[in-house]
Short mmCIF file of C-alpha atoms (C1' of nucleotides) in Angstrom, two decimals:
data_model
loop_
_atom_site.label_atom_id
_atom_site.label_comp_id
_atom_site.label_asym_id
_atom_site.label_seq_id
_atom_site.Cartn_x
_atom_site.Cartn_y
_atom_site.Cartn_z
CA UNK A 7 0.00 0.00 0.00
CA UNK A 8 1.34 3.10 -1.04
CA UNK A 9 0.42 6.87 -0.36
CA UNK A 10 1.41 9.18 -2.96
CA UNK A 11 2.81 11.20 -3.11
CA UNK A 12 4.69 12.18 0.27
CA UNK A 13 3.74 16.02 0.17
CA UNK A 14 0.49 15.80 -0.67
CA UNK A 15 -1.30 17.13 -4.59
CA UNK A 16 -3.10 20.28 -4.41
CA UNK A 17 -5.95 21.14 -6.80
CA UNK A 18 -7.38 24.98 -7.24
CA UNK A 19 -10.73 24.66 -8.09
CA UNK A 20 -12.50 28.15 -10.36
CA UNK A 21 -14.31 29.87 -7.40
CA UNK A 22 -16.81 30.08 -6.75
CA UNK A 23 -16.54 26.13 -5.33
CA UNK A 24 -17.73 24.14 -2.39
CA UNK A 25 -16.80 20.97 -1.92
CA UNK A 26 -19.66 20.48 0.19
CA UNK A 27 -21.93 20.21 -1.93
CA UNK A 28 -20.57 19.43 -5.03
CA UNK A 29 -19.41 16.19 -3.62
CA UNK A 30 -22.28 15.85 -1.76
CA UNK A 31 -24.22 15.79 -4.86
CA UNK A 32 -22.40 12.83 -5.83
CA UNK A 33 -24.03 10.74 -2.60
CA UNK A 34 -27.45 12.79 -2.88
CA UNK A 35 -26.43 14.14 -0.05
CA UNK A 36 -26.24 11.23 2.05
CA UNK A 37 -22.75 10.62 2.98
CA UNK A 38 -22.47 7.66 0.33
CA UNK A 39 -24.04 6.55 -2.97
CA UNK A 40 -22.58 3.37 -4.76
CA UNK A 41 -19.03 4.31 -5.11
CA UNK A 42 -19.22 7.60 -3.90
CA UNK A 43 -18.54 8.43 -0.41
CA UNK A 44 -18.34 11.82 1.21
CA UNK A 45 -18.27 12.59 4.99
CA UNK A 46 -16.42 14.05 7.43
CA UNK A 47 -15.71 16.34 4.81
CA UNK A 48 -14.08 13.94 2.59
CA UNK A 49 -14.52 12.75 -0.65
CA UNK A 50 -13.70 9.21 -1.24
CA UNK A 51 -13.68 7.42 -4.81
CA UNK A 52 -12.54 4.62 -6.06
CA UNK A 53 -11.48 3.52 -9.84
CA UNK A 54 -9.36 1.29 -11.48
CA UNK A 55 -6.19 2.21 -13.91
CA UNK A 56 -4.55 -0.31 -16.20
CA UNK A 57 -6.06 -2.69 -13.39
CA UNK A 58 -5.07 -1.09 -10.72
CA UNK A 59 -7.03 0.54 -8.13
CA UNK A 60 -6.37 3.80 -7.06
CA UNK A 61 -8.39 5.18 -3.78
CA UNK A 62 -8.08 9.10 -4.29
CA UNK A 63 -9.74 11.09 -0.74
CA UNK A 64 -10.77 15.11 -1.41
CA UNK A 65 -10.81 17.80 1.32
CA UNK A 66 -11.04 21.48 1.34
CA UNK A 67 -8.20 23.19 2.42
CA UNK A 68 -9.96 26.18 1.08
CA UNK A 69 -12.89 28.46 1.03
CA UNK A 70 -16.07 28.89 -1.15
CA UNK A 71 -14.34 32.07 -2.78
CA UNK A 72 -10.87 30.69 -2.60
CA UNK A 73 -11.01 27.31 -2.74
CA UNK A 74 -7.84 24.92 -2.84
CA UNK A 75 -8.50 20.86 -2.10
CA UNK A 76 -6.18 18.63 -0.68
CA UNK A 77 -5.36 15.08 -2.63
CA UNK A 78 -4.56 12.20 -1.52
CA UNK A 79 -4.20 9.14 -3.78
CA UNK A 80 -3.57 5.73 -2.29
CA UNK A 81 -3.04 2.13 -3.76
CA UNK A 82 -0.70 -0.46 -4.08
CA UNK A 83 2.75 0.24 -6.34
CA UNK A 84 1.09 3.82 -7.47
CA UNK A 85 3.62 5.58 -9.42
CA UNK A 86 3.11 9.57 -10.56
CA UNK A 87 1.06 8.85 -13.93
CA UNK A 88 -1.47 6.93 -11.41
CA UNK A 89 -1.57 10.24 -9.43
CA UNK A 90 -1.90 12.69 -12.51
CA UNK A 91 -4.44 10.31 -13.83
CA UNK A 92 -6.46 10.61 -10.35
CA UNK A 93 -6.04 14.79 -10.24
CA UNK A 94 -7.45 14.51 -13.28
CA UNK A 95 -10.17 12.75 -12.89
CA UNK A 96 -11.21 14.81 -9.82
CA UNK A 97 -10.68 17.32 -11.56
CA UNK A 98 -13.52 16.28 -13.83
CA UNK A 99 -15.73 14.17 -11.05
CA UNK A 100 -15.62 17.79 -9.20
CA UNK A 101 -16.27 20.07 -12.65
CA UNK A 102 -13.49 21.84 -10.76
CA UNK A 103 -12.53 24.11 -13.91
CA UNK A 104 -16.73 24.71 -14.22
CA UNK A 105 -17.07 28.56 -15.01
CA UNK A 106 -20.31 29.76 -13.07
CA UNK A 107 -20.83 33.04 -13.63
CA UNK A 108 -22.70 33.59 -16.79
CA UNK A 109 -25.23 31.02 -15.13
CA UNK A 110 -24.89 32.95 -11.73
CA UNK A 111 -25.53 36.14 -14.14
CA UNK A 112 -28.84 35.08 -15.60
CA UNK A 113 -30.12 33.81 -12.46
CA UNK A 114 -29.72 37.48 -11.17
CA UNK A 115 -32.68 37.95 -13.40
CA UNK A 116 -34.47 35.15 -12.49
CA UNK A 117 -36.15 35.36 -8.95
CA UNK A 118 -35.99 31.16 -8.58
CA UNK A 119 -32.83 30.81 -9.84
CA UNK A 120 -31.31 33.86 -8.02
CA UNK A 121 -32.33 32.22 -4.51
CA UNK A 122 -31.07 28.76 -5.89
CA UNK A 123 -27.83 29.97 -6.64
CA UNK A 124 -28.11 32.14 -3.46
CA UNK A 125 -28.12 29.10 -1.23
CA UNK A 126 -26.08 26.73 -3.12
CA UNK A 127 -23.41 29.16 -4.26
CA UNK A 128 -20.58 27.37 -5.02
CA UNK A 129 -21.98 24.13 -6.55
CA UNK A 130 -20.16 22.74 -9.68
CA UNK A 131 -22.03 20.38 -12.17
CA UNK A 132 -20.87 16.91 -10.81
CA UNK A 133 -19.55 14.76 -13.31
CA UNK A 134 -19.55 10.71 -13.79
CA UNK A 135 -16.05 9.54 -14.39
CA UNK A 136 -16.86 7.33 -17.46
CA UNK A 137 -19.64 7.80 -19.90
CA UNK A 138 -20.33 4.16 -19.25
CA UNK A 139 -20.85 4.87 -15.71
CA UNK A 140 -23.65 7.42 -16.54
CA UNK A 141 -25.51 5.52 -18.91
CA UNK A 142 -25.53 2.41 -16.87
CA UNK A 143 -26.72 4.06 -14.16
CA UNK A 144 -29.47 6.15 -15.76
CA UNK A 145 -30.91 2.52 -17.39
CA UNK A 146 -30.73 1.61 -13.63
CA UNK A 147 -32.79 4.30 -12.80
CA UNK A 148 -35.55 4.41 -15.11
CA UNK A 149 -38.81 4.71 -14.74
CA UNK A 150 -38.85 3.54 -10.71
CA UNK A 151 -38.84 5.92 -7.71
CA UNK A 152 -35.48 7.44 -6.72
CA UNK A 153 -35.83 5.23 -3.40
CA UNK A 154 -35.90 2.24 -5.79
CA UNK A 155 -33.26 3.60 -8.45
CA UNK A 156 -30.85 4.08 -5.22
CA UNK A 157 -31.73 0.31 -3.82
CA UNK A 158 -31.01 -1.30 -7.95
CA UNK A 159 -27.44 0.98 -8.34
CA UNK A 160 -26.38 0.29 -5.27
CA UNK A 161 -27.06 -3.73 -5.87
CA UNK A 162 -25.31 -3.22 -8.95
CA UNK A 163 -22.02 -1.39 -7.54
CA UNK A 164 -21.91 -4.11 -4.78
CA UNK A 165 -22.71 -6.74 -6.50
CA UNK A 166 -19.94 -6.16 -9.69
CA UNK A 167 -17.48 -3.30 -8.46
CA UNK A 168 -15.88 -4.95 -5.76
CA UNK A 169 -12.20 -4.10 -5.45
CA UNK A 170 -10.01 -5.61 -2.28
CA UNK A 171 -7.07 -4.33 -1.25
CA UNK A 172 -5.07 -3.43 2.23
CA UNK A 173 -7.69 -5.83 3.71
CA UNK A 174 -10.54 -3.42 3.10
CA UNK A 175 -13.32 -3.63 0.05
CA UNK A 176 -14.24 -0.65 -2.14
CA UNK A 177 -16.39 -0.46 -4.97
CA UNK A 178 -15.84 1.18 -8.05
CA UNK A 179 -18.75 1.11 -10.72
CA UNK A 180 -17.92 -1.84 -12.53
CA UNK A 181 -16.18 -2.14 -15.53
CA UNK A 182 -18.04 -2.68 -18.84
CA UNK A 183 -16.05 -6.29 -19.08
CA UNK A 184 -17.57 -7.40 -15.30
CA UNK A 185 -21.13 -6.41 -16.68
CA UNK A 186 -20.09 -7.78 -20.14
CA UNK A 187 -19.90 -11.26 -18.22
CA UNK A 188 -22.07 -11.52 -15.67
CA UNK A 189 -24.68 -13.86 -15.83
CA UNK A 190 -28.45 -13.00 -15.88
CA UNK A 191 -29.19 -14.52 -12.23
CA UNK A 192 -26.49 -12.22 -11.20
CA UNK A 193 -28.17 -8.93 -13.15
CA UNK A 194 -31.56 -10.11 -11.54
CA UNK A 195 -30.25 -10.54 -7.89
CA UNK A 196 -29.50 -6.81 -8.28
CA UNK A 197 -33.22 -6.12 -9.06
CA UNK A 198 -32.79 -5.31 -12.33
CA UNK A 199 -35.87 -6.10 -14.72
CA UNK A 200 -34.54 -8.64 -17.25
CA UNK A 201 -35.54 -5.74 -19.36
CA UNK A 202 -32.78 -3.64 -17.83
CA UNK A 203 -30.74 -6.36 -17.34
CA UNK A 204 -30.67 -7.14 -20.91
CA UNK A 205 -29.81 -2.74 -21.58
CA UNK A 206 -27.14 -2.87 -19.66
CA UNK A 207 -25.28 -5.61 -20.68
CA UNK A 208 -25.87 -5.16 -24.14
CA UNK A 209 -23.92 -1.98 -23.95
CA UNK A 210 -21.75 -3.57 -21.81
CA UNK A 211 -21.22 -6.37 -24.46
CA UNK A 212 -20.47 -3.46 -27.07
CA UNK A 213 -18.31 -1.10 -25.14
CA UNK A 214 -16.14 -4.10 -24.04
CA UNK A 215 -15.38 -5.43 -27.48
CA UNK A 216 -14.87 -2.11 -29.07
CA UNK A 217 -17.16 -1.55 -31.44
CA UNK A 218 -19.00 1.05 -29.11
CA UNK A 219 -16.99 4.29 -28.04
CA UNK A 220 -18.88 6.01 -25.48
CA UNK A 221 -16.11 8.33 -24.83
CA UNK A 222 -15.81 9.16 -27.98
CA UNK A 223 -19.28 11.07 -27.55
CA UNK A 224 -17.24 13.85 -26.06
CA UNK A 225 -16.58 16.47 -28.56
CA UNK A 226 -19.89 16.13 -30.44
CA UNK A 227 -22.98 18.66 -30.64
CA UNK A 228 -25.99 17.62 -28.16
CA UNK A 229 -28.03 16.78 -31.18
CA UNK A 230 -25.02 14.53 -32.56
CA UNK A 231 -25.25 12.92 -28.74
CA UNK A 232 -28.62 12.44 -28.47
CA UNK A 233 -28.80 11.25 -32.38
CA UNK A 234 -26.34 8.46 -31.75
CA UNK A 235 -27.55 7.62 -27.87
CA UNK A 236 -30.80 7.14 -28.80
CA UNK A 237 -30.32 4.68 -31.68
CA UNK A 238 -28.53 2.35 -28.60
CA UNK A 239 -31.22 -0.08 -27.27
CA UNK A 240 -32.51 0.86 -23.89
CA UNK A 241 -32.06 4.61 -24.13
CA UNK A 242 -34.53 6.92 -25.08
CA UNK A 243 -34.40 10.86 -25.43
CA UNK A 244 -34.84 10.68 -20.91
CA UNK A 245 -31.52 8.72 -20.62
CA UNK A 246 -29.78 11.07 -23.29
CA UNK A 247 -30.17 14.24 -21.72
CA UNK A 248 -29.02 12.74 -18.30
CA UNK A 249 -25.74 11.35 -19.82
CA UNK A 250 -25.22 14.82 -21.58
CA UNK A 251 -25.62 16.49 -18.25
CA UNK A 252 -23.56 14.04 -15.90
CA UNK A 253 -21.35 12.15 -18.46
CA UNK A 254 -20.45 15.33 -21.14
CA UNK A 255 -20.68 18.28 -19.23
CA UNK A 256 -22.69 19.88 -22.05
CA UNK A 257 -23.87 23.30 -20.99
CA UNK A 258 -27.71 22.86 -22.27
CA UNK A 259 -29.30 19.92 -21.77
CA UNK A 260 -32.66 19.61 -19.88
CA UNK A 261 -34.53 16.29 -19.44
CA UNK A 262 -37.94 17.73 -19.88
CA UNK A 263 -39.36 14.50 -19.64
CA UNK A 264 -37.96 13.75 -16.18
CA UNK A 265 -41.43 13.36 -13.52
CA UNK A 266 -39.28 14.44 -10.77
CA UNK A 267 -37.90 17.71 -12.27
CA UNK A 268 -41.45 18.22 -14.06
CA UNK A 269 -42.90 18.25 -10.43
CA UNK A 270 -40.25 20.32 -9.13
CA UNK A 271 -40.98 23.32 -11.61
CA UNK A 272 -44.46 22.43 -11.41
CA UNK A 273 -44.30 23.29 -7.42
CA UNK A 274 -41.84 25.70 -8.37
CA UNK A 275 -43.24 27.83 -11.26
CA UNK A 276 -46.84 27.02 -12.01
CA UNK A 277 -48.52 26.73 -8.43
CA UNK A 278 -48.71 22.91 -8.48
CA UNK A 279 -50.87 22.48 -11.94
CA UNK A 280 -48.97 20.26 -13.30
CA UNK A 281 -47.32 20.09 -17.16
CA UNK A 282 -46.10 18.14 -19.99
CA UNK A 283 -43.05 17.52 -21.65
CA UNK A 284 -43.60 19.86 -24.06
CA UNK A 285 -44.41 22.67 -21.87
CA UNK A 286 -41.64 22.08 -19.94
CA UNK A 287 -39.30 21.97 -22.46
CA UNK A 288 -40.53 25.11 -23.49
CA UNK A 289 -40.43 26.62 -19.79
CA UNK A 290 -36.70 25.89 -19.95
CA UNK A 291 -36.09 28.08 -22.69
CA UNK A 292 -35.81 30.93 -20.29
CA UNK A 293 -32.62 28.93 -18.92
CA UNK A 294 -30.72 28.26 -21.94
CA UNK A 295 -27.78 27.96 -22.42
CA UNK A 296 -27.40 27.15 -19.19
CA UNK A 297 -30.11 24.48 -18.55
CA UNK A 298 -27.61 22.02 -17.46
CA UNK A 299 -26.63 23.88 -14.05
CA UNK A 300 -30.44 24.79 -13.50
CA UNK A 301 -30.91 20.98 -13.72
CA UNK A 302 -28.32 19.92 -11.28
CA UNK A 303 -29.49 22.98 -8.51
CA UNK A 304 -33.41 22.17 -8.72
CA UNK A 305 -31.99 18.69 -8.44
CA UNK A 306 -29.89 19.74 -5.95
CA UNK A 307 -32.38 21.94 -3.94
CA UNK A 308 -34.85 19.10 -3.80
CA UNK A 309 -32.38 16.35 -2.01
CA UNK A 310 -31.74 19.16 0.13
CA UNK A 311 -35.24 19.87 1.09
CA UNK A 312 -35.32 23.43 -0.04
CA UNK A 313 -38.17 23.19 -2.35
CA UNK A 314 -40.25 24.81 0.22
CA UNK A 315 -38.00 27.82 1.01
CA UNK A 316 -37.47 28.10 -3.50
CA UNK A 317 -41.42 27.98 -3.45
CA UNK A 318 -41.99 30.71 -1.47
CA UNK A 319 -40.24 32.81 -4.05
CA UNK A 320 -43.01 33.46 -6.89
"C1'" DG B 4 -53.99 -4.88 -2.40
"C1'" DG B 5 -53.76 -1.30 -5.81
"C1'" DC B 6 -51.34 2.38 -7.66
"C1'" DC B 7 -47.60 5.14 -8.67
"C1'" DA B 8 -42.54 5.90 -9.17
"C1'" DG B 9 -36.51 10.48 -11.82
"C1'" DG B 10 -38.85 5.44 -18.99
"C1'" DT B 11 -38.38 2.47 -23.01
"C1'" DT B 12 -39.71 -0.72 -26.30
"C1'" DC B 13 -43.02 -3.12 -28.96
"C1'" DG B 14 -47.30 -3.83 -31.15
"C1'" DC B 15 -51.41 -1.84 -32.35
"C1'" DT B 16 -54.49 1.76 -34.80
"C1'" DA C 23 -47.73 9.83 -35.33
"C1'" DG C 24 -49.95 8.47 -31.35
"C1'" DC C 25 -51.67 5.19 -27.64
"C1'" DG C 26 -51.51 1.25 -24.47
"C1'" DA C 27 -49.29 -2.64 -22.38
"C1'" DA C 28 -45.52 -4.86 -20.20
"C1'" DC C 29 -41.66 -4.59 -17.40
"C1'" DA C 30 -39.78 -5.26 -11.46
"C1'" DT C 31 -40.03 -3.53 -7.16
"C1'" DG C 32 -40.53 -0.49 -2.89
"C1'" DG C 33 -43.55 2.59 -0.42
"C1'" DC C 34 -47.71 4.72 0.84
#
DNA sequence: GGCCAGGTTCGCT
DNA sequence: AGCGAACATGGC
């Protein structure tokens, strides 16, 4: 077991950050959530590089407005390119180089947004390390309560992401080769619908032999994304616009038909009557381009339990 | 016990 | 194009 390295990594996030709740978006606010764990004001997350596992731990060394987090990346014969490799994928899991302030600038004119931002100022869009991870996890998710999606992904982690080492277990989300191989009992034990089952490990199948490149989605236009996501079995226009928003980082995507967020701005915006697709979709307008980050803070106020508070606002 | 949950596909009109 | 059923399962 190896800590590296000695003097500890440093990473200066774009302030306005808080590691607080950007990381505790990751667990819903909960102190864990399949792989990610974050309490005692430390972020904990595991993956695996060239095989190996690397355990990298987050805390703020920092404040909102001048943030800096301390790194620590552990895991047995770690060398430097293990450690750059785990900056940088904090780096991403923590949108640390996310630029707030033309979002934080149109929700100056926008009474609900302007309290949103107000209490969760220094929130960055929380990213999924892998594409893979995102999608898998959205199929998990569909369609059943969030209570039920949390129940299934954590099943899932547990049951496939296992990773042992310095006489502890971890879980990182497991690889598309694990779910590539698992056997339908298995998939089913995690309460997955043999529907779902069937999703996942078909993309599984296809990003483990190659000849499907999630990550190769990066770089193309939202339409191009959702063109190419949607032709995949098991993920409709829903699914898309979640990957987009936790898997690409694209700056605009809204899942309009999402029941949750639907009720949310229903609540929210319209007194409780509630609306369509369509008309939210068309609600949203008044966001773009920045319907990603009012996604991810309604999202964000609701596992906090500040809907009431935001509804008091209209 | 019935119905609804952070949808999607498939088979009908 | 648009509509309904089936799909698993937890909670109220």
């Amino acid at each position: 077991m190896d800590i590296l390295p000695g003097q500890g990594l440093t990473l200066k996030p774009r302030p306005p950050f808080s590691l607080e709740l950007t990381a505790g978006y990751h667990t819903y606010f909960r102190g864990d959530y399949g792989a990610d764990t974050f309490s005692d004001g430390t972020y904990r997350r595991l993956w695996h590089r060239e095989g190996k596992p690397l355990l990298a731990t987050v805390a703020s060394s920092g404040t909102t407005d001048a943030p800096e987090l301390r790194v620590e990346v552990r895991g047995s014969q770690i060398n430097e390119d293990d450690g750059r490799f785990a900056v940088e994928r904090l780096a991403w899991v923590l949108a640390t180089d996310a630029d707030l302030s033309g979002f934080y600038s149109l929700a100056q004119g926008d009474p609900l947004l302007a309290m949103a931002t107000q209490k969760l100022r220094g929130l960055h869009p929380p990213h999924t390390p892998t594409v893979f991870e995102s999608l898998a996890l959205a199929i998990a998710g569909q369609q059943v309560s969030s209570v039920v999606a949390r129940i299934i992904r954590t099943l899932l982690i547990q049951s496939f992401g296992a990773s042992h080492f310095d006489g502890r277990t971890y879980y990182d989300f497991p690889s598309p080769e694990a779910l590539a191989e698992a056997d339908m009992a298995g998939l089913r034990q995690a309460k997955l619908s043999a529907r779902k089952a069937e999703y996942i490990q078909g993309i599984a199948r296809m990003v483990a032999s190659g000849s499907l490149n999630l990550e190769a989605l990066r770089g193309l236009s939202q339409g191009e994304v959702v063109e190419r996501l949607t032709h995949i079995r098991g993920v409709g226009r829903w699914t898309a616009d979640w990957v987009m928003i936790r898997a690409l980082g694209h700056p605009d995507a809204f899942p309009s038909g999402d029941l949750a967020l639907r009720r949310t701005l229903s609540l929210l915006c319209l007194g409780g009557r509630p609306l369509t697709p369509k008309e939210a979709e068309d609600f949203s307008g008044r966001w773009s381009p920045y319907r990603s980050l009012a996604t991810v803070y309604l999202f964000a106020a609701s596992r906090l339990g500040l809907l009431p508070e935001l509804a008091q606002v209209r």
